CSV table of C-alpha atoms and ligand atoms in Angstrom, one decimal:
chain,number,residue,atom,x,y,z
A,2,UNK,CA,20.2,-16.4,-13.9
A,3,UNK,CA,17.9,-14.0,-14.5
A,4,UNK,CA,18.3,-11.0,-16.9
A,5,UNK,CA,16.6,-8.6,-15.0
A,6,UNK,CA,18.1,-5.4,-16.6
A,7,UNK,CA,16.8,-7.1,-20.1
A,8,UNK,CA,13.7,-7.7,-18.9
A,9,UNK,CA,12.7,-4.1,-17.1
A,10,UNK,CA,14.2,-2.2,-20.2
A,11,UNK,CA,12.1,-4.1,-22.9
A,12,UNK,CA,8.6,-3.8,-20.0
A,13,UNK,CA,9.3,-0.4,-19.3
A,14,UNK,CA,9.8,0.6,-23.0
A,15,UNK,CA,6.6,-1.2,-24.6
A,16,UNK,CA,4.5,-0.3,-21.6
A,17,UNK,CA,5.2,3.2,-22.1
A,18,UNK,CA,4.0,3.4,-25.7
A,19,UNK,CA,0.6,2.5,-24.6
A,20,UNK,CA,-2.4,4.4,-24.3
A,21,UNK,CA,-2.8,4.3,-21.1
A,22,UNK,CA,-7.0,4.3,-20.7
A,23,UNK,CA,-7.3,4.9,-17.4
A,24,UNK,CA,-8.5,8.3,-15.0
A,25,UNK,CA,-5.9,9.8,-12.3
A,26,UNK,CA,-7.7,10.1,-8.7
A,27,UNK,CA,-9.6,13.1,-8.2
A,28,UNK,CA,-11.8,12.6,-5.4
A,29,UNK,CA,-9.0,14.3,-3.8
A,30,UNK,CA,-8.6,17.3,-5.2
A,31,UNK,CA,-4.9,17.5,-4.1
A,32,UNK,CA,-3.7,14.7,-6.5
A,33,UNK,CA,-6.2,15.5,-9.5
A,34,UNK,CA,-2.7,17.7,-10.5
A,35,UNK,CA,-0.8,15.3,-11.8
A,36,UNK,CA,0.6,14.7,-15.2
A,37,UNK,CA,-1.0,11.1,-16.1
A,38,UNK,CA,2.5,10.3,-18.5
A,39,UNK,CA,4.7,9.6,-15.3
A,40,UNK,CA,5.9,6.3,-15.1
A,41,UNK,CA,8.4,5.0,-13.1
A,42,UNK,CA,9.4,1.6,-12.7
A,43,UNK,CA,12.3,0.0,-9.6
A,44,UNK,CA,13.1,-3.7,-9.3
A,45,UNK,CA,15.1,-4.5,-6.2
A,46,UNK,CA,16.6,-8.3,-6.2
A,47,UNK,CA,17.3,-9.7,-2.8
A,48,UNK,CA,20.7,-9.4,-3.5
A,49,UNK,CA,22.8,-7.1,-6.1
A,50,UNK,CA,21.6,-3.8,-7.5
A,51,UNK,CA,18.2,-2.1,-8.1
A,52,UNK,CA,17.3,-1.4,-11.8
A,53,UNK,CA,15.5,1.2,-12.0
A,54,UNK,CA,13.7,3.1,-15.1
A,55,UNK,CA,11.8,6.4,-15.9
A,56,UNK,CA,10.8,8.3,-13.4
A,57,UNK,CA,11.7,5.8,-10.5
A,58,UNK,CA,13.5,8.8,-8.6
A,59,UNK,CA,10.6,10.8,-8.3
A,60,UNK,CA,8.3,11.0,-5.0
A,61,UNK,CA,4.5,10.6,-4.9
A,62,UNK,CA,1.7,10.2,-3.2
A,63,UNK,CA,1.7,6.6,-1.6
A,64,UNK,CA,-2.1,6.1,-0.4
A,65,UNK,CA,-3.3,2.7,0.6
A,66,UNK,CA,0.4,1.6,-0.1
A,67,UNK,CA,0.6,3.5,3.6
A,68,UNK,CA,-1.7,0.4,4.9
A,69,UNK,CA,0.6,-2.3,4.7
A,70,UNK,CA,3.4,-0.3,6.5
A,71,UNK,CA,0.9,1.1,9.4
A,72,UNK,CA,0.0,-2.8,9.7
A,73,UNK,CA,3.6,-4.3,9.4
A,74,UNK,CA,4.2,-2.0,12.2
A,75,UNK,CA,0.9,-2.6,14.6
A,76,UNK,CA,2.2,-7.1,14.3
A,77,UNK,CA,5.5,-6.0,15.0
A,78,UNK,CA,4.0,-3.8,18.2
A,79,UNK,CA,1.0,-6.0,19.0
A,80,UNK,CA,1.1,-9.1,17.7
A,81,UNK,CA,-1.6,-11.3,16.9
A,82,UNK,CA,-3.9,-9.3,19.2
A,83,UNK,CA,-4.6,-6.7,16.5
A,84,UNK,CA,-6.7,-9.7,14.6
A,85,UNK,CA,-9.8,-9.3,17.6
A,86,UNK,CA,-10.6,-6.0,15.7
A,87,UNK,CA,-10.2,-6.5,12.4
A,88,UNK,CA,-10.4,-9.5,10.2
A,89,UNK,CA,-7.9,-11.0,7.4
A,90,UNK,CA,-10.6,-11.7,4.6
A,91,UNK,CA,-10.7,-10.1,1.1
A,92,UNK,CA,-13.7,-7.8,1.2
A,93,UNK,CA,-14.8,-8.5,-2.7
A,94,UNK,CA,-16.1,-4.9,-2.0
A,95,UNK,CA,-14.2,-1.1,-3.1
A,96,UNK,CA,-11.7,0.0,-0.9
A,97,UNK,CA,-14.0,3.3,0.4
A,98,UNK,CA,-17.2,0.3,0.9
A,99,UNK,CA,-19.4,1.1,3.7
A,100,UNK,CA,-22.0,-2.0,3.3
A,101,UNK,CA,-20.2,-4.6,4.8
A,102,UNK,CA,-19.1,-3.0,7.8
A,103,UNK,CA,-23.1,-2.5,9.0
A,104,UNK,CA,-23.7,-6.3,8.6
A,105,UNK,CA,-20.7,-7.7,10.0
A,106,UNK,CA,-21.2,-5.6,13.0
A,107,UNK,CA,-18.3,-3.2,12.8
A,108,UNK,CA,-15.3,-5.4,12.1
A,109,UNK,CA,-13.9,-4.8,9.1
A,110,UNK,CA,-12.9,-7.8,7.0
A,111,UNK,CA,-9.3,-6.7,6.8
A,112,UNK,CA,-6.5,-4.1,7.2
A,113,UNK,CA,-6.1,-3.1,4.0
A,114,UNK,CA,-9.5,-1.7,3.2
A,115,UNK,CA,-9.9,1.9,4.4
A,116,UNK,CA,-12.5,0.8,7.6
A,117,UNK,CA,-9.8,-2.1,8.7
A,118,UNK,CA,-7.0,0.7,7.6
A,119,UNK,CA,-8.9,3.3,10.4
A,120,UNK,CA,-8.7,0.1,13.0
A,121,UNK,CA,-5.2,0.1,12.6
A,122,UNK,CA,-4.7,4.0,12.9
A,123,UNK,CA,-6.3,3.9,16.1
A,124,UNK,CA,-4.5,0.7,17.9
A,125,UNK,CA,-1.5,2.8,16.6
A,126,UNK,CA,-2.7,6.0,18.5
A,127,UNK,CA,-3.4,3.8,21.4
A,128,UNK,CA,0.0,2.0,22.0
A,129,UNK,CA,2.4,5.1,20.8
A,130,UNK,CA,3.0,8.1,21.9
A,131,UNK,CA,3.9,10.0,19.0
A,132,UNK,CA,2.5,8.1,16.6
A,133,UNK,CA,3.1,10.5,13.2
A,134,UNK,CA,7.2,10.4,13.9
A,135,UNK,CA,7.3,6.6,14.7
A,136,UNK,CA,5.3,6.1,11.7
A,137,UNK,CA,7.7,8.2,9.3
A,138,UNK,CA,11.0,6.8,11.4
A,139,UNK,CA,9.7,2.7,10.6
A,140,UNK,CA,9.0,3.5,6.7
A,141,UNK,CA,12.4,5.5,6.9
A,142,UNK,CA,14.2,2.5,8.4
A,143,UNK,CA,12.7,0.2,5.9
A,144,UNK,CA,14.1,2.8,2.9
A,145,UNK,CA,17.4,3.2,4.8
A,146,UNK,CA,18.2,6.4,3.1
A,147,UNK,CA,16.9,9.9,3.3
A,148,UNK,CA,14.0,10.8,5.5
A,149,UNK,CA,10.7,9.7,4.5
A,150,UNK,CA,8.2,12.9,4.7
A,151,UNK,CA,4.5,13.8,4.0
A,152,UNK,CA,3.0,16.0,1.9
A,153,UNK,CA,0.6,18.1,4.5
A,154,UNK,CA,-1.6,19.5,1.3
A,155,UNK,CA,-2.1,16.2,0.6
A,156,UNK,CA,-3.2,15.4,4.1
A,157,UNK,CA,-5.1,18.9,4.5
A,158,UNK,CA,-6.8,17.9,1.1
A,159,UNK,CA,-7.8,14.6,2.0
A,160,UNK,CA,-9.5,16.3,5.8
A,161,UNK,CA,-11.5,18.2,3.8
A,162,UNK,CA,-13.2,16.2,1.1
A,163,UNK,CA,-12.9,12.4,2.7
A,164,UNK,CA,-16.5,12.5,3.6
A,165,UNK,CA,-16.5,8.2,3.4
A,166,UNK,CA,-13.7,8.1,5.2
A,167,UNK,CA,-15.3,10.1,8.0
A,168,UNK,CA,-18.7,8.2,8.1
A,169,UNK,CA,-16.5,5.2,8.4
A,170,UNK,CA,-14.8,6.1,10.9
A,171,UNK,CA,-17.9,7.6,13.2
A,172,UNK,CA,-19.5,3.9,12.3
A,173,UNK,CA,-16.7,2.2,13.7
A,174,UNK,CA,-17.0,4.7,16.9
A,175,UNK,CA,-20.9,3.2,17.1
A,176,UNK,CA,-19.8,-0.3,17.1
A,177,UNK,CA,-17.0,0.5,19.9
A,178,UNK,CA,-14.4,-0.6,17.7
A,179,UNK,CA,-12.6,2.9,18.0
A,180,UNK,CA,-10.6,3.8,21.7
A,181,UNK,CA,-9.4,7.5,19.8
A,182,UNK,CA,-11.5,10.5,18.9
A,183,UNK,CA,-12.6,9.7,15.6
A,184,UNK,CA,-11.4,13.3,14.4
A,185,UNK,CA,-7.6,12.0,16.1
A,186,UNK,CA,-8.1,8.5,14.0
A,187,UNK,CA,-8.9,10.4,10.7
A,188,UNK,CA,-6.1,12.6,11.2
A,189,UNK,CA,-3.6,9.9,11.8
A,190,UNK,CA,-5.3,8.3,8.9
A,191,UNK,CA,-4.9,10.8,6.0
A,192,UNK,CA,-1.5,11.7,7.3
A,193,UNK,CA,0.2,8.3,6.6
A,194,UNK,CA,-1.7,8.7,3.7
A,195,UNK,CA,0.0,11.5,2.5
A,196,UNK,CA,3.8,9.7,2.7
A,197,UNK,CA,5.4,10.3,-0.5
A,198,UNK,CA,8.1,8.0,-1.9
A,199,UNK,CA,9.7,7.4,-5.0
A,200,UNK,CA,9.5,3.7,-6.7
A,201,UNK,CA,13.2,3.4,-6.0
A,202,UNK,CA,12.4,4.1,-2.1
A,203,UNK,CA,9.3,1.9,-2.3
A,204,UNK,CA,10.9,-1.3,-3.7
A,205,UNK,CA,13.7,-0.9,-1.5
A,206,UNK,CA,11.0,-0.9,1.7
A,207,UNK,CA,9.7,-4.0,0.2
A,208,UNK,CA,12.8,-5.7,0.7
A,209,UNK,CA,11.3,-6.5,4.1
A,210,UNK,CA,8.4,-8.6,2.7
A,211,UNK,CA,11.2,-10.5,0.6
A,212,UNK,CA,13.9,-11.2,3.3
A,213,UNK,CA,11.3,-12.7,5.9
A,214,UNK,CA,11.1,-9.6,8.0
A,215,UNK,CA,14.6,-8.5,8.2
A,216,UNK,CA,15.5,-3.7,7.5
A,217,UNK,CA,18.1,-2.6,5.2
A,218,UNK,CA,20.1,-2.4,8.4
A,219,UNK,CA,20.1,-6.0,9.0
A,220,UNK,CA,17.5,-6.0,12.2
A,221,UNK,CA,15.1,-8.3,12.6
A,222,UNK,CA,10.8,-6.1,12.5
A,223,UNK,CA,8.7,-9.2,11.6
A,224,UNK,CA,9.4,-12.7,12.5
A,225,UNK,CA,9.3,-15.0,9.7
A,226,UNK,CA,5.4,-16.3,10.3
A,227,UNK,CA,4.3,-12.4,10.6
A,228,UNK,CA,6.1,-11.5,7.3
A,229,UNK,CA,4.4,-14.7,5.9
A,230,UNK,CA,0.6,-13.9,7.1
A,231,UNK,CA,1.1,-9.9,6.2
A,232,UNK,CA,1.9,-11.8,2.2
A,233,UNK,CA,-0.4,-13.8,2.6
A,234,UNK,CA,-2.9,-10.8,3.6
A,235,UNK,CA,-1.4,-8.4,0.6
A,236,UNK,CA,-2.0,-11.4,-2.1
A,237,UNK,CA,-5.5,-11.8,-1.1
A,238,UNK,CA,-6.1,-8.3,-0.1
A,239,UNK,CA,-4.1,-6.0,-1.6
A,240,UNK,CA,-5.9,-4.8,-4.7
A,241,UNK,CA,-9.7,-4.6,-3.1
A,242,UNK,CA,-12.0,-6.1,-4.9
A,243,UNK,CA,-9.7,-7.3,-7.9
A,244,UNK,CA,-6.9,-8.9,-5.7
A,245,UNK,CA,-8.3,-12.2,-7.6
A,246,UNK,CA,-7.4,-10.3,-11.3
A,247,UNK,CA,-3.9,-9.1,-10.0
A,248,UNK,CA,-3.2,-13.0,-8.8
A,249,UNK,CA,-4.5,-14.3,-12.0
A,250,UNK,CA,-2.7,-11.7,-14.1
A,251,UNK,CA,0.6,-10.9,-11.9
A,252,UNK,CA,1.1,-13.6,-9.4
A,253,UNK,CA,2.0,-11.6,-6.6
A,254,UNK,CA,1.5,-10.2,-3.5
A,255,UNK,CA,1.5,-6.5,-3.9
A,256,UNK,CA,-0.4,-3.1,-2.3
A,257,UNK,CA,-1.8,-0.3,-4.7
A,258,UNK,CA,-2.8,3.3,-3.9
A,259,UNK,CA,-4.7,5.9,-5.2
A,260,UNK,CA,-1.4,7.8,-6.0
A,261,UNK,CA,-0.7,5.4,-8.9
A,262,UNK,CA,1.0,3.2,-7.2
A,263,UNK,CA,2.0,-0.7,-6.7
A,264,UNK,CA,4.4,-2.5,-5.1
A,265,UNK,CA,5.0,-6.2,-5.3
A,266,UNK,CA,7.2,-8.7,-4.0
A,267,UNK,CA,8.3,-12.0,-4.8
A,268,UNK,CA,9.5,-13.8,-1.2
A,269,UNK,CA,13.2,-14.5,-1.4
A,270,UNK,CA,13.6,-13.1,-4.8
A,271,UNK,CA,12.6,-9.6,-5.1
A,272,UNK,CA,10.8,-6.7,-4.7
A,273,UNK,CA,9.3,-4.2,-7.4
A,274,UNK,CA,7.5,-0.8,-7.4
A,275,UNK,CA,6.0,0.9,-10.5
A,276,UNK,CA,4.2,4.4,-10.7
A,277,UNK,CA,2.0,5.3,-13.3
A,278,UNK,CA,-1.2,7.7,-12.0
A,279,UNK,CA,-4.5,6.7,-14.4
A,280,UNK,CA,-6.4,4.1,-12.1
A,281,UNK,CA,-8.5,1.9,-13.7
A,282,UNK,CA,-12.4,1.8,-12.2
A,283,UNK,CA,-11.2,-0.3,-9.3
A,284,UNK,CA,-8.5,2.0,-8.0
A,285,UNK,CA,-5.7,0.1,-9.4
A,286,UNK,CA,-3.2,1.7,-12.0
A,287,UNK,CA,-3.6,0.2,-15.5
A,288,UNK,CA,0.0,0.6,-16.4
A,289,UNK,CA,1.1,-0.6,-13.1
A,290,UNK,CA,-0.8,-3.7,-13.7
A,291,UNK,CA,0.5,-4.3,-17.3
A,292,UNK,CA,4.0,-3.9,-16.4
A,293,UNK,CA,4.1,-5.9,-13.3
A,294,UNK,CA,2.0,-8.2,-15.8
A,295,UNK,CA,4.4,-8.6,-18.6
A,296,UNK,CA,7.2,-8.9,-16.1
A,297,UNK,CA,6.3,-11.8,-14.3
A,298,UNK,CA,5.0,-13.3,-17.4
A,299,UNK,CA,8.6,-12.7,-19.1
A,300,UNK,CA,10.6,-13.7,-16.3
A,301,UNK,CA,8.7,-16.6,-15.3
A,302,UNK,CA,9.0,-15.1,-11.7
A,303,UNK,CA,5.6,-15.2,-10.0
A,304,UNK,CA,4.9,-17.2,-7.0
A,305,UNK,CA,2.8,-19.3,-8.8
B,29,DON,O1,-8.8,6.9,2.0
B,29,DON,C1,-8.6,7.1,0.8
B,29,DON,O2,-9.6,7.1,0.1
B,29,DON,C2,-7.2,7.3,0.3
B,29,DON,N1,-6.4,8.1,1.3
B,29,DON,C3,-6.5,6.1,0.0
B,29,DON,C4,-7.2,5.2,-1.0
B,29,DON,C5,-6.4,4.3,-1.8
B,29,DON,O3,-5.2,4.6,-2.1
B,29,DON,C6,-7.0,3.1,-2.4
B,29,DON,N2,-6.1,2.4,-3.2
B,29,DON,N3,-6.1,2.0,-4.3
């Protein structure tokens, strides 16, 4: 048996003496704000309580941690079809890259860098007819508690300073791998974006990637081969271009954001969120990294 409350405690505690040497995001000016010494920390096991520590309880912004959710929910809709637009290769390229895209003819090598993120926004658009409140329901389901919300400065921020985002998007239009407006894609884009959730909320939505596809309320949203392949994806995708380093270090399959955040999981064990804003040059937060980092490495619980 594990000795999980042990085990966070003693992480939490050296991790937050650190230094931390990293730079919070400020290519959006909303979230340049934020006091870098937050640090939250929520492990869920599969079964029996969360143990939670710092400031676990406190929303923020979620970011790319918003791509896996908007792509757990386009399988669940589409299926396998939503693989003819975008592929399920790690991009060894920045999450914001536009190189690749121009070479590989519009089909972004996966759904969890931003141009295969924008793919997803519009199937999304396509198939639902209000896509922003099904969005916020599913991620609510998957906390089962309070009602997930955005942060419209956040979004408003983002719409007026994610120039990339927007040539990515109109270069995705020119290879017809678009259906929306490009304005309607970005807008849908930086609005799932904006989600904020706390690292108690975010470990707890993770439980889905750790009991095979199955919500807090006990119904079945991925079958067991989708939750598979969407692990599978988040392992080798999930940290850009240093998803190698977080295997290598960490051993899991996890999803970072901009925000600060990560959240891991461990399939049929557990799930884990930590929050800690300073990014290192990749995107990823350092502490984030060095917490789930010593924790694995203390427990012995990575799925390698
Ligand atoms: O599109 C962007 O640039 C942001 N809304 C999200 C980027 C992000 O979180 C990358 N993750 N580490």
């Amino acid at each position: 048996m594990i000795q999980w409350n042990s085990i966070v405690s003693s992480v939490f505690e050296e991790v937050k003496l650190t230094v931390s040497t990293g730079q919070v995001a400020d290519y959006i000016p909303q979230l340049s704000g934020i006091d870098p010494e937050k640090y939250g920390l929520c492990l869920t096991p599969i079964s029996g309580d969360q143990i939670c520590a710092g400031d676990a309880d406190e929303k923020f912004s979620v970011q790319s941690i918003s791509k896996i959710y908007a792509v757990a929910l386009a399988i669940a809709l589409k299926g396998e079809d939503i693989w003819k637009r975008v592929g399920v290769e790690p991009s060894g390229n920045p999450f914001n890259s536009l190189v690749q895209l121009e070479y590989e003819k519009g089909i972004p090598r996966n759904p969890l860098i931003n141009a295969g993120a924008l793919v997803i926004s519009d199937i999304l658009l396509t198939y639902l007819k209000d896509p922003k409140q099904v969005f916020l329901n599913f991620v609510t389901a998957l906390c089962g508690g309070d009602k997930i919300q955005i942060n419209p400065a956040v979004a408003e921020s983002e719409k007026l300073s994610g120039f990339k985002n927007a040539s990515m998007a109109f270069f995705l239009k020119s290879f017809n791998n678009l259906d929306n407006e490009v304005q309607d894609v970005l807008d849908f884009y930086f609005f799932q974006c904006a989600i904020e959730m706390s690292c108690r909320e975010l470990s707890q939505s993770f439980q889905l990637f750790a009991k095979g596809g199955i919500a807090p309320d006990g119904k079945r949203i991925l079958t067991v081969s989708q939750t598979k392949r969407l692990n599978a994806l988040m392992q080798t995708c999930g940290f850009y271009d240093e998803s190698g380093d977080f295997a290598y270090r960490v051993g899991l399959p996890g999803k970072s954001g901009v925000g600060g955040g990560i959240v891991a999981v461990h399939p049929g064990q557990y799930s884990i969120a930590v929050w800690s804003p300073p990014l290192n040059k990749k995107g990823n937060s350092v502490k984030g990294m060095q917490t789930l980092e010593l924790l694995t490495t203390r427990s012995g619980m990575s799925i390698f």
